[in-house]
Amino acid sequence: MRRYMRALLLCTVFAVFSGLYVYSKVFRADVSVGGNGARRAFIPQRGTGTRRGSADRAGPPKPHWYHRYIMRQSGQMEGVGSRPEPTMHLAVVACGERLEETLTMIKSAVLFSIKRLHLHVFAEDQLHASFVDALESWPGSFRSRFNYTVYSISFPRENAGEWKKLFKPCASQRLFLPLILKDIDSIVYVDSDILFLQPVDGFWDFLSRFNPSQLAAMSPEHEEPRIAWYSRFARHPFYGRTGINSGVMLMNMTRMRSAFFKNDMTPVGLRWEELLMPLLQKYKLNITWGDQDLLNIIFHHNPEFLLEFPCKWNYRPDHCIYGSNCAPAEEDGIYILHGNRGVYHDYKQPAFRAVYDAIKKYRFGSDPVTSLLDPLKEELLKTTHTYCGKSHTLFTNRLALSLANIDRKAPPGR
């Protein structure tokens, strides 16, 4: 009996010390990652050349056709008991020679926005280091306004080649955001050739206007059906009278993941992940604009899921190339500029290029009026020989109001 009592006492002492050891390890691990944002963040060491290796050692629970690559926080520490600041999510895809254009878009978003941004940058692997280096070089007062994650371009393995070459390289990545960003409720997607002339916050507020059925928002492709591309040339179903443009898109991805979409392939509704590939197989010989055409087909059959927003939130050369045809912009100015067809990089639409160059050249922290607005107005006056240039005040009306708020909301310190 005495022998059993000694054994029981020995086991008890061993269990107590084991528990203390495990607790100390957990406590130390907790302290070691605290104070620098999300614990799941992978922060690459510059110059080590082991970005992916570090992530792999963390051991993803299950391999998949997509993976997160680099997550970077602003490094600010929230006070104990403080409520997290509301975050807006903004996604963009960059392939090929789109690095500088994408950084200029991000610059415009960060420059004017009020609430914190989380940027989701999908880019070819060779661009990752350049994105990280550029974003980390921005002054602290602006860098503190956003976090970002850089992802590799990824498509379902069995059809990756077909998706990647659809329309433009990587453009169809946007279709898979609800399947990749499963922990994100809602997101703004923009093409890399977008410039915000107004805070992202105003566009984000469209989420509050969704009725219980709506799960996405886009603008019409054109204002006038008689000259619209879809109404004249499309060989597939499209939304509304003129189709929709997907260069600026707001998505409630929670709703998108759970909805059943009516279609012309099956008598029953399909979920988003079930719909995409059959749709491509059916219409791939009839579509011209790739994933935008697929979105038009989807919302043609499900118009109750879509909220339309005015053209001032997605203003393109089509709105002025033959004379002004965007009435909301004439009243309030341009809120979001969309330089599609490469107009930022040629001289076919110099008014668009002037805005792009002004934002690209602007130095963070310099006076926004004398360094950005005034030079831009001078350049725009040189474009009045074009129809878009004749409407040059539309390019600066809203921008002037946005620039006036920069100093008021800039956080102290650099």
mmCIF file of C-alpha atoms in Angstrom:
data_model
loop_
_atom_site.group_PDB
_atom_site.id
_atom_site.type_symbol
_atom_site.label_atom_id
_atom_site.label_comp_id
_atom_site.label_asym_id
_atom_site.label_seq_id
_atom_site.Cartn_x
_atom_site.Cartn_y
_atom_site.Cartn_z
ATOM 1 C CA MET A 1 0.000 0.000 0.000
ATOM 2 C CA ARG A 2 2.824 2.349 0.939
ATOM 3 C CA ARG A 3 4.458 1.626 -2.436
ATOM 4 C CA TYR A 4 1.282 2.660 -4.291
ATOM 5 C CA MET A 5 1.038 5.884 -2.285
ATOM 6 C CA ARG A 6 4.619 6.799 -3.208
ATOM 7 C CA ALA A 7 3.928 6.138 -6.898
ATOM 8 C CA LEU A 8 0.769 8.274 -6.784
ATOM 9 C CA LEU A 9 2.654 11.138 -5.117
ATOM 10 C CA LEU A 10 5.437 10.929 -7.706
ATOM 11 C CA CYS A 11 2.939 11.059 -10.602
ATOM 12 C CA THR A 12 1.163 14.050 -9.078
ATOM 13 C CA VAL A 13 4.408 16.008 -8.701
ATOM 14 C CA PHE A 14 5.432 15.132 -12.278
ATOM 15 C CA ALA A 15 2.017 16.285 -13.625
ATOM 16 C CA VAL A 16 2.258 19.626 -11.784
ATOM 17 C CA PHE A 17 5.716 20.396 -13.150
ATOM 18 C CA SER A 18 4.712 19.342 -16.669
ATOM 19 C CA GLY A 19 1.731 21.674 -16.549
ATOM 20 C CA LEU A 20 3.918 24.571 -15.406
ATOM 21 C CA TYR A 21 6.374 23.898 -18.236
ATOM 22 C CA VAL A 22 3.661 23.852 -20.914
ATOM 23 C CA TYR A 23 2.106 27.023 -19.519
ATOM 24 C CA SER A 24 5.448 28.850 -19.606
ATOM 25 C CA LYS A 25 5.973 27.873 -23.259
ATOM 26 C CA VAL A 26 2.526 29.079 -24.267
ATOM 27 C CA PHE A 27 2.985 32.339 -22.382
ATOM 28 C CA ARG A 28 6.384 33.023 -23.957
ATOM 29 C CA ALA A 29 5.073 32.257 -27.463
ATOM 30 C CA ASP A 30 2.158 34.608 -26.867
ATOM 31 C CA VAL A 31 4.466 37.429 -25.817
ATOM 32 C CA SER A 32 6.892 36.889 -28.705
ATOM 33 C CA VAL A 33 4.294 37.641 -31.381
ATOM 34 C CA GLY A 34 2.354 40.359 -29.596
ATOM 35 C CA GLY A 35 2.345 44.060 -30.477
ATOM 36 C CA ASN A 36 2.844 43.926 -34.234
ATOM 37 C CA GLY A 37 -0.556 43.211 -35.669
ATOM 38 C CA ALA A 38 -2.017 39.878 -36.716
ATOM 39 C CA ARG A 39 -0.272 36.799 -35.349
ATOM 40 C CA ARG A 40 -0.766 34.898 -38.595
ATOM 41 C CA ALA A 41 1.264 37.486 -40.462
ATOM 42 C CA PHE A 42 4.288 36.331 -42.389
ATOM 43 C CA ILE A 43 6.769 39.225 -42.496
ATOM 44 C CA PRO A 44 9.584 38.452 -44.917
ATOM 45 C CA GLN A 45 13.162 39.301 -44.033
ATOM 46 C CA ARG A 46 14.743 41.489 -46.671
ATOM 47 C CA GLY A 47 17.568 39.898 -48.592
ATOM 48 C CA THR A 48 17.128 36.375 -47.241
ATOM 49 C CA GLY A 49 15.676 35.003 -50.451
ATOM 50 C CA THR A 50 13.412 32.646 -48.469
ATOM 51 C CA ARG A 51 9.999 34.273 -48.662
ATOM 52 C CA ARG A 52 8.076 31.144 -49.566
ATOM 53 C CA GLY A 53 10.230 28.843 -47.469
ATOM 54 C CA SER A 54 9.333 30.667 -44.269
ATOM 55 C CA ALA A 55 5.671 30.388 -45.081
ATOM 56 C CA ASP A 56 5.961 26.703 -45.943
ATOM 57 C CA ARG A 57 7.586 25.882 -42.624
ATOM 58 C CA ALA A 58 4.530 27.348 -40.906
ATOM 59 C CA GLY A 59 2.694 24.375 -42.392
ATOM 60 C CA PRO A 60 -0.606 25.176 -44.088
ATOM 61 C CA PRO A 61 -3.285 22.849 -42.789
ATOM 62 C CA LYS A 62 -4.281 21.696 -46.272
ATOM 63 C CA PRO A 63 -2.791 22.385 -49.716
ATOM 64 C CA HIS A 64 -5.061 24.196 -52.165
ATOM 65 C CA TRP A 65 -4.929 25.812 -55.569
ATOM 66 C CA TYR A 66 -4.582 29.214 -53.930
ATOM 67 C CA HIS A 67 -2.291 30.417 -51.149
ATOM 68 C CA ARG A 68 -1.583 33.598 -49.252
ATOM 69 C CA TYR A 69 1.922 34.869 -49.798
ATOM 70 C CA ILE A 70 2.936 37.944 -47.801
ATOM 71 C CA MET A 71 0.931 39.750 -45.145
ATOM 72 C CA ARG A 72 2.204 43.043 -43.842
ATOM 73 C CA GLN A 73 0.752 45.104 -41.013
ATOM 74 C CA SER A 74 1.343 48.775 -40.299
ATOM 75 C CA GLY A 75 3.027 47.911 -37.004
ATOM 76 C CA GLN A 76 0.706 49.984 -34.850
ATOM 77 C CA MET A 77 -0.391 48.512 -31.530
ATOM 78 C CA GLU A 78 -3.979 48.851 -30.413
ATOM 79 C CA GLY A 79 -4.602 49.932 -26.874
ATOM 80 C CA VAL A 80 -5.843 47.379 -24.369
ATOM 81 C CA GLY A 81 -9.602 47.094 -24.556
ATOM 82 C CA SER A 82 -9.905 49.334 -27.617
ATOM 83 C CA ARG A 83 -12.374 48.472 -30.367
ATOM 84 C CA PRO A 84 -10.695 47.624 -33.710
ATOM 85 C CA GLU A 85 -10.981 50.364 -36.286
ATOM 86 C CA PRO A 86 -13.371 49.469 -39.152
ATOM 87 C CA THR A 87 -11.433 48.257 -42.176
ATOM 88 C CA MET A 88 -12.249 48.543 -45.861
ATOM 89 C CA HIS A 89 -10.902 45.821 -48.152
ATOM 90 C CA LEU A 90 -9.551 46.706 -51.599
ATOM 91 C CA ALA A 91 -8.345 44.130 -54.160
ATOM 92 C CA VAL A 92 -6.346 44.563 -57.362
ATOM 93 C CA VAL A 93 -4.622 42.225 -59.833
ATOM 94 C CA ALA A 94 -1.253 43.086 -61.391
ATOM 95 C CA CYS A 95 0.478 41.143 -64.148
ATOM 96 C CA GLY A 96 3.084 42.065 -66.727
ATOM 97 C CA GLU A 97 4.032 45.740 -66.875
ATOM 98 C CA ARG A 98 1.401 46.871 -64.354
ATOM 99 C CA LEU A 99 3.570 47.502 -61.287
ATOM 100 C CA GLU A 100 3.818 51.296 -61.537
ATOM 101 C CA GLU A 101 0.193 51.664 -62.618
ATOM 102 C CA THR A 102 -1.002 49.555 -59.681
ATOM 103 C CA LEU A 103 1.117 51.491 -57.183
ATOM 104 C CA THR A 104 -0.336 54.744 -58.512
ATOM 105 C CA MET A 105 -3.855 53.379 -58.009
ATOM 106 C CA ILE A 106 -2.983 52.344 -54.442
ATOM 107 C CA LYS A 107 -1.450 55.766 -53.844
ATOM 108 C CA SER A 108 -4.698 57.479 -54.840
ATOM 109 C CA ALA A 109 -6.700 55.167 -52.553
ATOM 110 C CA VAL A 110 -4.443 55.730 -49.548
ATOM 111 C CA LEU A 111 -4.108 59.453 -50.165
ATOM 112 C CA PHE A 112 -7.797 60.250 -49.801
ATOM 113 C CA SER A 113 -9.344 57.493 -47.707
ATOM 114 C CA ILE A 114 -10.529 58.050 -44.150
ATOM 115 C CA LYS A 115 -11.031 54.599 -42.629
ATOM 116 C CA ARG A 116 -8.233 52.039 -42.576
ATOM 117 C CA LEU A 117 -7.624 50.045 -45.759
ATOM 118 C CA HIS A 118 -6.503 46.469 -46.181
ATOM 119 C CA LEU A 119 -5.038 45.979 -49.648
ATOM 120 C CA HIS A 120 -5.194 42.566 -51.306
ATOM 121 C CA VAL A 121 -2.655 42.591 -54.145
ATOM 122 C CA PHE A 122 -2.683 39.608 -56.515
ATOM 123 C CA ALA A 123 0.495 39.667 -58.580
ATOM 124 C CA GLU A 124 2.919 37.499 -60.487
ATOM 125 C CA ASP A 125 5.663 36.204 -58.215
ATOM 126 C CA GLN A 126 8.407 38.290 -59.814
ATOM 127 C CA LEU A 127 6.536 41.462 -58.800
ATOM 128 C CA HIS A 128 6.137 40.640 -55.104
ATOM 129 C CA ALA A 129 9.427 42.049 -53.855
ATOM 130 C CA SER A 130 8.903 45.266 -55.822
ATOM 131 C CA PHE A 131 5.456 45.769 -54.279
ATOM 132 C CA VAL A 132 6.778 45.180 -50.756
ATOM 133 C CA ASP A 133 9.764 47.503 -51.231
ATOM 134 C CA ALA A 134 7.640 50.293 -52.724
ATOM 135 C CA LEU A 135 4.880 50.171 -50.108
ATOM 136 C CA GLU A 136 7.316 49.926 -47.196
ATOM 137 C CA SER A 137 9.174 53.014 -48.470
ATOM 138 C CA TRP A 138 6.150 55.291 -48.053
ATOM 139 C CA PRO A 139 6.232 57.790 -45.141
ATOM 140 C CA GLY A 140 4.931 56.510 -41.817
ATOM 141 C CA SER A 141 2.033 58.968 -41.678
ATOM 142 C CA PHE A 142 0.607 57.383 -44.835
ATOM 143 C CA ARG A 143 1.890 53.848 -44.275
ATOM 144 C CA SER A 144 -0.051 53.722 -41.002
ATOM 145 C CA ARG A 145 -3.346 54.008 -42.888
ATOM 146 C CA PHE A 146 -3.246 50.561 -44.471
ATOM 147 C CA ASN A 147 -2.218 46.942 -44.167
ATOM 148 C CA TYR A 148 -1.632 44.749 -47.172
ATOM 149 C CA THR A 149 -1.355 41.160 -48.303
ATOM 150 C CA VAL A 150 0.400 40.090 -51.506
ATOM 151 C CA TYR A 151 -0.827 36.893 -53.159
ATOM 152 C CA SER A 152 0.368 34.749 -56.011
ATOM 153 C CA ILE A 153 -1.854 34.499 -59.079
ATOM 154 C CA SER A 154 -3.779 31.249 -58.759
ATOM 155 C CA PHE A 155 -6.570 29.461 -60.571
ATOM 156 C CA PRO A 156 -8.164 26.018 -60.165
ATOM 157 C CA ARG A 157 -5.470 23.567 -61.246
ATOM 158 C CA GLU A 158 -7.509 21.668 -63.777
ATOM 159 C CA ASN A 159 -8.298 24.798 -65.825
ATOM 160 C CA ALA A 160 -5.546 27.234 -64.801
ATOM 161 C CA GLY A 161 -4.168 27.809 -68.305
ATOM 162 C CA GLU A 162 -7.577 28.539 -69.767
ATOM 163 C CA TRP A 163 -8.475 31.044 -67.050
ATOM 164 C CA LYS A 164 -5.128 32.834 -67.118
ATOM 165 C CA LYS A 165 -5.228 33.602 -70.843
ATOM 166 C CA LEU A 166 -8.869 34.712 -70.825
ATOM 167 C CA PHE A 167 -9.006 38.284 -72.267
ATOM 168 C CA LYS A 168 -5.876 39.682 -70.574
ATOM 169 C CA PRO A 169 -3.318 37.819 -68.441
ATOM 170 C CA CYS A 170 -4.670 37.334 -64.914
ATOM 171 C CA ALA A 171 -7.766 39.517 -65.436
ATOM 172 C CA SER A 172 -10.154 36.696 -64.555
ATOM 173 C CA GLN A 173 -8.560 36.362 -61.108
ATOM 174 C CA ARG A 174 -11.325 38.650 -59.807
ATOM 175 C CA LEU A 175 -13.899 35.901 -60.408
ATOM 176 C CA PHE A 176 -12.223 33.734 -57.780
ATOM 177 C CA LEU A 177 -11.922 36.299 -54.980
ATOM 178 C CA PRO A 178 -14.944 34.907 -53.083
ATOM 179 C CA LEU A 179 -13.333 31.450 -53.149
ATOM 180 C CA ILE A 180 -9.852 32.622 -52.116
ATOM 181 C CA LEU A 181 -10.692 35.281 -49.516
ATOM 182 C CA LYS A 182 -13.066 33.126 -47.522
ATOM 183 C CA ASP A 183 -12.519 35.058 -44.292
ATOM 184 C CA ILE A 184 -13.429 38.410 -45.898
ATOM 185 C CA ASP A 185 -17.065 39.494 -45.908
ATOM 186 C CA SER A 186 -16.997 42.325 -48.487
ATOM 187 C CA ILE A 187 -14.435 43.836 -50.827
ATOM 188 C CA VAL A 188 -13.901 46.515 -53.458
ATOM 189 C CA TYR A 189 -12.258 45.169 -56.605
ATOM 190 C CA VAL A 190 -10.667 47.608 -59.066
ATOM 191 C CA ASP A 191 -8.588 47.218 -62.209
ATOM 192 C CA SER A 192 -5.027 48.516 -61.981
ATOM 193 C CA ASP A 193 -5.920 51.455 -64.274
ATOM 194 C CA ILE A 194 -8.250 53.018 -61.695
ATOM 195 C CA LEU A 195 -7.617 56.309 -59.884
ATOM 196 C CA PHE A 196 -9.602 57.381 -56.842
ATOM 197 C CA LEU A 197 -10.381 61.101 -56.871
ATOM 198 C CA GLN A 198 -12.567 60.738 -53.797
ATOM 199 C CA PRO A 199 -12.150 58.629 -50.624
ATOM 200 C CA VAL A 200 -12.772 54.912 -51.027
ATOM 201 C CA ASP A 201 -15.115 55.328 -48.049
ATOM 202 C CA GLY A 202 -17.832 56.846 -50.246
ATOM 203 C CA PHE A 203 -17.806 53.844 -52.551
ATOM 204 C CA TRP A 204 -17.640 51.409 -49.625
ATOM 205 C CA ASP A 205 -20.852 52.995 -48.303
ATOM 206 C CA PHE A 206 -22.782 51.458 -51.222
ATOM 207 C CA LEU A 207 -22.760 48.261 -49.145
ATOM 208 C CA SER A 208 -25.264 49.897 -46.811
ATOM 209 C CA ARG A 209 -27.569 50.476 -49.793
ATOM 210 C CA PHE A 210 -27.766 46.797 -50.732
ATOM 211 C CA ASN A 211 -31.218 45.348 -50.297
ATOM 212 C CA PRO A 212 -31.472 41.791 -48.861
ATOM 213 C CA SER A 213 -31.014 40.249 -52.342
ATOM 214 C CA GLN A 214 -28.147 42.317 -53.740
ATOM 215 C CA LEU A 215 -24.624 40.936 -53.510
ATOM 216 C CA ALA A 216 -22.609 43.021 -55.985
ATOM 217 C CA ALA A 217 -22.519 46.526 -57.456
ATOM 218 C CA MET A 218 -21.209 47.717 -60.839
ATOM 219 C CA SER A 219 -21.815 50.578 -63.242
ATOM 220 C CA PRO A 220 -23.369 50.375 -66.726
ATOM 221 C CA GLU A 221 -20.932 49.821 -69.578
ATOM 222 C CA HIS A 222 -22.450 52.780 -71.380
ATOM 223 C CA GLU A 223 -25.123 55.424 -70.903
ATOM 224 C CA GLU A 224 -26.540 55.361 -74.420
ATOM 225 C CA PRO A 225 -27.782 52.026 -75.886
ATOM 226 C CA ARG A 226 -27.548 53.275 -79.481
ATOM 227 C CA ILE A 227 -23.757 53.513 -79.277
ATOM 228 C CA ALA A 228 -23.066 50.952 -76.520
ATOM 229 C CA TRP A 229 -20.857 47.970 -77.381
ATOM 230 C CA TYR A 230 -22.982 45.235 -75.827
ATOM 231 C CA SER A 231 -26.261 46.364 -77.359
ATOM 232 C CA ARG A 232 -24.641 46.469 -80.826
ATOM 233 C CA PHE A 233 -22.132 43.619 -80.913
ATOM 234 C CA ALA A 234 -22.543 41.114 -78.060
ATOM 235 C CA ARG A 235 -23.178 37.482 -79.030
ATOM 236 C CA HIS A 236 -24.242 36.445 -75.552
ATOM 237 C CA PRO A 237 -26.747 37.595 -72.898
ATOM 238 C CA PHE A 238 -25.806 40.779 -71.034
ATOM 239 C CA TYR A 239 -27.158 42.809 -68.158
ATOM 240 C CA GLY A 240 -29.744 45.531 -68.711
ATOM 241 C CA ARG A 241 -29.766 47.753 -71.785
ATOM 242 C CA THR A 242 -26.046 48.397 -72.164
ATOM 243 C CA GLY A 243 -24.250 45.745 -70.095
ATOM 244 C CA ILE A 244 -22.066 46.346 -67.048
ATOM 245 C CA ASN A 245 -18.393 47.265 -66.671
ATOM 246 C CA SER A 246 -16.414 45.228 -64.143
ATOM 247 C CA GLY A 247 -13.411 47.560 -63.738
ATOM 248 C CA VAL A 248 -14.873 48.862 -60.469
ATOM 249 C CA MET A 249 -16.820 46.267 -58.534
ATOM 250 C CA LEU A 250 -18.178 46.011 -54.999
ATOM 251 C CA MET A 251 -18.852 42.499 -53.690
ATOM 252 C CA ASN A 252 -20.561 41.105 -50.629
ATOM 253 C CA MET A 253 -18.653 37.853 -50.870
ATOM 254 C CA THR A 254 -20.496 36.216 -48.002
ATOM 255 C CA ARG A 255 -23.700 36.472 -50.010
ATOM 256 C CA MET A 256 -21.948 35.426 -53.217
ATOM 257 C CA ARG A 257 -20.667 32.243 -51.600
ATOM 258 C CA SER A 258 -24.101 31.249 -50.295
ATOM 259 C CA ALA A 259 -26.338 32.294 -53.215
ATOM 260 C CA PHE A 260 -27.735 30.028 -55.905
ATOM 261 C CA PHE A 261 -27.496 31.608 -59.358
ATOM 262 C CA LYS A 262 -30.071 31.030 -62.066
ATOM 263 C CA ASN A 263 -28.522 30.133 -65.427
ATOM 264 C CA ASP A 264 -29.322 28.794 -68.896
ATOM 265 C CA MET A 265 -27.461 25.498 -68.402
ATOM 266 C CA THR A 266 -29.347 23.756 -65.606
ATOM 267 C CA PRO A 267 -32.931 23.970 -64.302
ATOM 268 C CA VAL A 268 -31.619 24.533 -60.772
ATOM 269 C CA GLY A 269 -29.479 27.321 -59.371
ATOM 270 C CA LEU A 270 -25.724 26.819 -59.071
ATOM 271 C CA ARG A 271 -23.345 28.132 -56.454
ATOM 272 C CA TRP A 272 -20.606 30.526 -57.544
ATOM 273 C CA GLU A 273 -17.885 27.855 -57.611
ATOM 274 C CA GLU A 274 -20.134 25.508 -59.591
ATOM 275 C CA LEU A 275 -21.131 28.120 -62.141
ATOM 276 C CA LEU A 276 -17.904 29.582 -63.500
ATOM 277 C CA MET A 277 -16.341 26.758 -65.504
ATOM 278 C CA PRO A 278 -19.558 25.501 -67.197
ATOM 279 C CA LEU A 279 -20.312 29.106 -68.148
ATOM 280 C CA LEU A 280 -16.891 29.547 -69.731
ATOM 281 C CA GLN A 281 -17.178 26.276 -71.633
ATOM 282 C CA LYS A 282 -20.549 27.260 -73.065
ATOM 283 C CA TYR A 283 -19.699 30.829 -74.103
ATOM 284 C CA LYS A 284 -15.937 30.940 -74.636
ATOM 285 C CA LEU A 285 -16.300 31.203 -78.419
ATOM 286 C CA ASN A 286 -18.804 34.060 -78.104
ATOM 287 C CA ILE A 287 -17.176 36.345 -75.542
ATOM 288 C CA THR A 288 -14.852 39.250 -76.298
ATOM 289 C CA TRP A 289 -14.122 40.884 -72.945
ATOM 290 C CA GLY A 290 -13.397 37.739 -70.959
ATOM 291 C CA ASP A 291 -14.540 37.673 -67.347
ATOM 292 C CA GLN A 292 -16.550 40.885 -67.775
ATOM 293 C CA ASP A 293 -18.700 39.083 -70.343
ATOM 294 C CA LEU A 294 -19.183 36.173 -67.933
ATOM 295 C CA LEU A 295 -20.337 38.613 -65.251
ATOM 296 C CA ASN A 296 -22.777 40.121 -67.730
ATOM 297 C CA ILE A 297 -24.206 36.681 -68.461
ATOM 298 C CA ILE A 298 -24.520 35.863 -64.754
ATOM 299 C CA PHE A 299 -26.331 39.083 -63.871
ATOM 300 C CA HIS A 300 -28.494 38.927 -66.983
ATOM 301 C CA HIS A 301 -30.069 35.850 -65.415
ATOM 302 C CA ASN A 302 -29.913 37.274 -61.867
ATOM 303 C CA PRO A 303 -30.595 41.026 -62.113
ATOM 304 C CA GLU A 304 -32.046 41.112 -58.605
ATOM 305 C CA PHE A 305 -28.550 40.391 -57.244
ATOM 306 C CA LEU A 306 -26.981 43.566 -58.682
ATOM 307 C CA LEU A 307 -26.971 47.209 -57.586
ATOM 308 C CA GLU A 308 -26.101 49.750 -60.291
ATOM 309 C CA PHE A 309 -24.088 52.807 -59.306
ATOM 310 C CA PRO A 310 -23.687 55.980 -61.415
ATOM 311 C CA CYS A 311 -21.013 56.522 -64.049
ATOM 312 C CA LYS A 312 -19.175 59.122 -61.932
ATOM 313 C CA TRP A 313 -17.878 56.153 -59.905
ATOM 314 C CA ASN A 314 -16.403 54.518 -63.033
ATOM 315 C CA TYR A 315 -15.682 57.315 -65.517
ATOM 316 C CA ARG A 316 -14.031 56.105 -68.717
ATOM 317 C CA PRO A 317 -13.023 57.664 -72.061
ATOM 318 C CA ASP A 318 -16.341 56.431 -73.486
ATOM 319 C CA HIS A 319 -18.054 59.033 -71.313
ATOM 320 C CA CYS A 320 -16.414 61.965 -73.082
ATOM 321 C CA ILE A 321 -14.638 60.794 -76.247
ATOM 322 C CA TYR A 322 -17.555 61.859 -78.476
ATOM 323 C CA GLY A 323 -18.910 64.490 -76.109
ATOM 324 C CA SER A 324 -19.937 64.326 -72.479
ATOM 325 C CA ASN A 325 -22.558 61.674 -71.733
ATOM 326 C CA CYS A 326 -22.218 61.108 -67.964
ATOM 327 C CA ALA A 327 -24.730 63.472 -66.369
ATOM 328 C CA PRO A 328 -23.813 62.593 -62.720
ATOM 329 C CA ALA A 329 -20.184 63.597 -63.371
ATOM 330 C CA GLU A 330 -21.299 66.860 -64.943
ATOM 331 C CA GLU A 331 -23.179 67.650 -61.747
ATOM 332 C CA ASP A 332 -20.696 66.425 -59.105
ATOM 333 C CA GLY A 333 -17.387 65.791 -60.868
ATOM 334 C CA ILE A 334 -15.585 62.476 -61.389
ATOM 335 C CA TYR A 335 -15.261 60.285 -58.303
ATOM 336 C CA ILE A 336 -13.317 57.345 -59.799
ATOM 337 C CA LEU A 337 -11.355 57.605 -63.050
ATOM 338 C CA HIS A 338 -10.918 54.487 -65.188
ATOM 339 C CA GLY A 339 -8.172 54.792 -67.787
ATOM 340 C CA ASN A 340 -8.961 51.690 -69.793
ATOM 341 C CA ARG A 341 -7.471 50.995 -73.239
ATOM 342 C CA GLY A 342 -4.083 52.190 -72.003
ATOM 343 C CA VAL A 343 -4.948 55.900 -72.098
ATOM 344 C CA TYR A 344 -2.626 56.677 -69.166
ATOM 345 C CA HIS A 345 0.338 55.640 -71.288
ATOM 346 C CA ASP A 346 -0.344 57.165 -74.703
ATOM 347 C CA TYR A 347 -1.541 60.540 -75.942
ATOM 348 C CA LYS A 348 -4.930 59.550 -77.352
ATOM 349 C CA GLN A 349 -6.720 60.971 -74.296
ATOM 350 C CA PRO A 350 -4.292 63.493 -72.770
ATOM 351 C CA ALA A 351 -6.746 64.567 -70.046
ATOM 352 C CA PHE A 352 -6.695 61.068 -68.548
ATOM 353 C CA ARG A 353 -2.920 60.896 -68.806
ATOM 354 C CA ALA A 354 -2.567 64.291 -67.110
ATOM 355 C CA VAL A 355 -4.445 63.069 -64.021
ATOM 356 C CA TYR A 356 -2.424 59.858 -63.876
ATOM 357 C CA ASP A 357 0.905 61.685 -64.190
ATOM 358 C CA ALA A 358 -0.068 64.244 -61.534
ATOM 359 C CA ILE A 359 -0.877 61.589 -58.928
ATOM 360 C CA LYS A 360 2.133 59.450 -59.852
ATOM 361 C CA LYS A 361 4.521 62.403 -59.452
ATOM 362 C CA TYR A 362 2.986 63.725 -56.243
ATOM 363 C CA ARG A 363 5.328 63.346 -53.249
ATOM 364 C CA PHE A 364 3.715 62.282 -49.987
ATOM 365 C CA GLY A 365 3.699 65.116 -47.471
ATOM 366 C CA SER A 366 4.115 67.946 -49.973
ATOM 367 C CA ASP A 367 1.419 70.599 -50.328
ATOM 368 C CA PRO A 368 -1.402 68.919 -52.260
ATOM 369 C CA VAL A 369 -2.624 72.109 -53.893
ATOM 370 C CA THR A 370 0.641 73.516 -55.186
ATOM 371 C CA SER A 371 2.218 70.104 -55.882
ATOM 372 C CA LEU A 372 -0.744 68.266 -57.407
ATOM 373 C CA LEU A 373 -3.896 70.284 -58.085
ATOM 374 C CA ASP A 374 -2.413 73.448 -59.599
ATOM 375 C CA PRO A 375 0.008 71.650 -61.974
ATOM 376 C CA LEU A 376 -2.824 69.328 -63.027
ATOM 377 C CA LYS A 377 -5.123 72.225 -63.890
ATOM 378 C CA GLU A 378 -2.385 73.728 -66.058
ATOM 379 C CA GLU A 379 -1.877 70.442 -67.905
ATOM 380 C CA LEU A 380 -5.605 69.962 -68.435
ATOM 381 C CA LEU A 381 -5.870 73.353 -70.101
ATOM 382 C CA LYS A 382 -3.532 71.974 -72.768
ATOM 383 C CA THR A 383 -6.032 69.208 -73.601
ATOM 384 C CA THR A 384 -9.044 71.306 -74.609
ATOM 385 C CA HIS A 385 -8.567 70.352 -78.266
ATOM 386 C CA THR A 386 -10.080 66.947 -77.318
ATOM 387 C CA TYR A 387 -13.670 66.278 -76.295
ATOM 388 C CA CYS A 388 -12.555 64.936 -72.905
ATOM 389 C CA GLY A 389 -10.305 67.938 -72.424
ATOM 390 C CA LYS A 390 -13.241 70.256 -73.037
ATOM 391 C CA SER A 391 -14.749 68.787 -69.852
ATOM 392 C CA HIS A 392 -11.530 69.343 -67.886
ATOM 393 C CA THR A 393 -13.276 70.790 -64.834
ATOM 394 C CA LEU A 394 -14.948 67.422 -64.230
ATOM 395 C CA PHE A 395 -11.482 65.938 -63.584
ATOM 396 C CA THR A 396 -10.645 68.378 -60.780
ATOM 397 C CA ASN A 397 -13.926 69.341 -59.066
ATOM 398 C CA ARG A 398 -14.097 66.358 -56.752
ATOM 399 C CA LEU A 399 -10.342 66.015 -56.544
ATOM 400 C CA ALA A 400 -10.052 69.526 -55.117
ATOM 401 C CA LEU A 401 -12.447 68.646 -52.288
ATOM 402 C CA SER A 402 -10.567 65.428 -51.543
ATOM 403 C CA LEU A 403 -7.186 67.176 -51.463
ATOM 404 C CA ALA A 404 -8.528 69.799 -49.047
ATOM 405 C CA ASN A 405 -9.108 67.027 -46.488
ATOM 406 C CA ILE A 406 -5.645 65.427 -46.652
ATOM 407 C CA ASP A 407 -3.988 67.536 -43.949
ATOM 408 C CA ARG A 408 -6.996 67.311 -41.626
ATOM 409 C CA LYS A 409 -6.926 63.524 -41.442
ATOM 410 C CA ALA A 410 -3.174 62.880 -41.691
ATOM 411 C CA PRO A 411 -1.951 61.196 -38.476
ATOM 412 C CA PRO A 412 0.844 62.965 -36.570
ATOM 413 C CA GLY A 413 4.422 61.958 -37.131
ATOM 414 C CA ARG A 414 6.258 60.599 -40.185
#
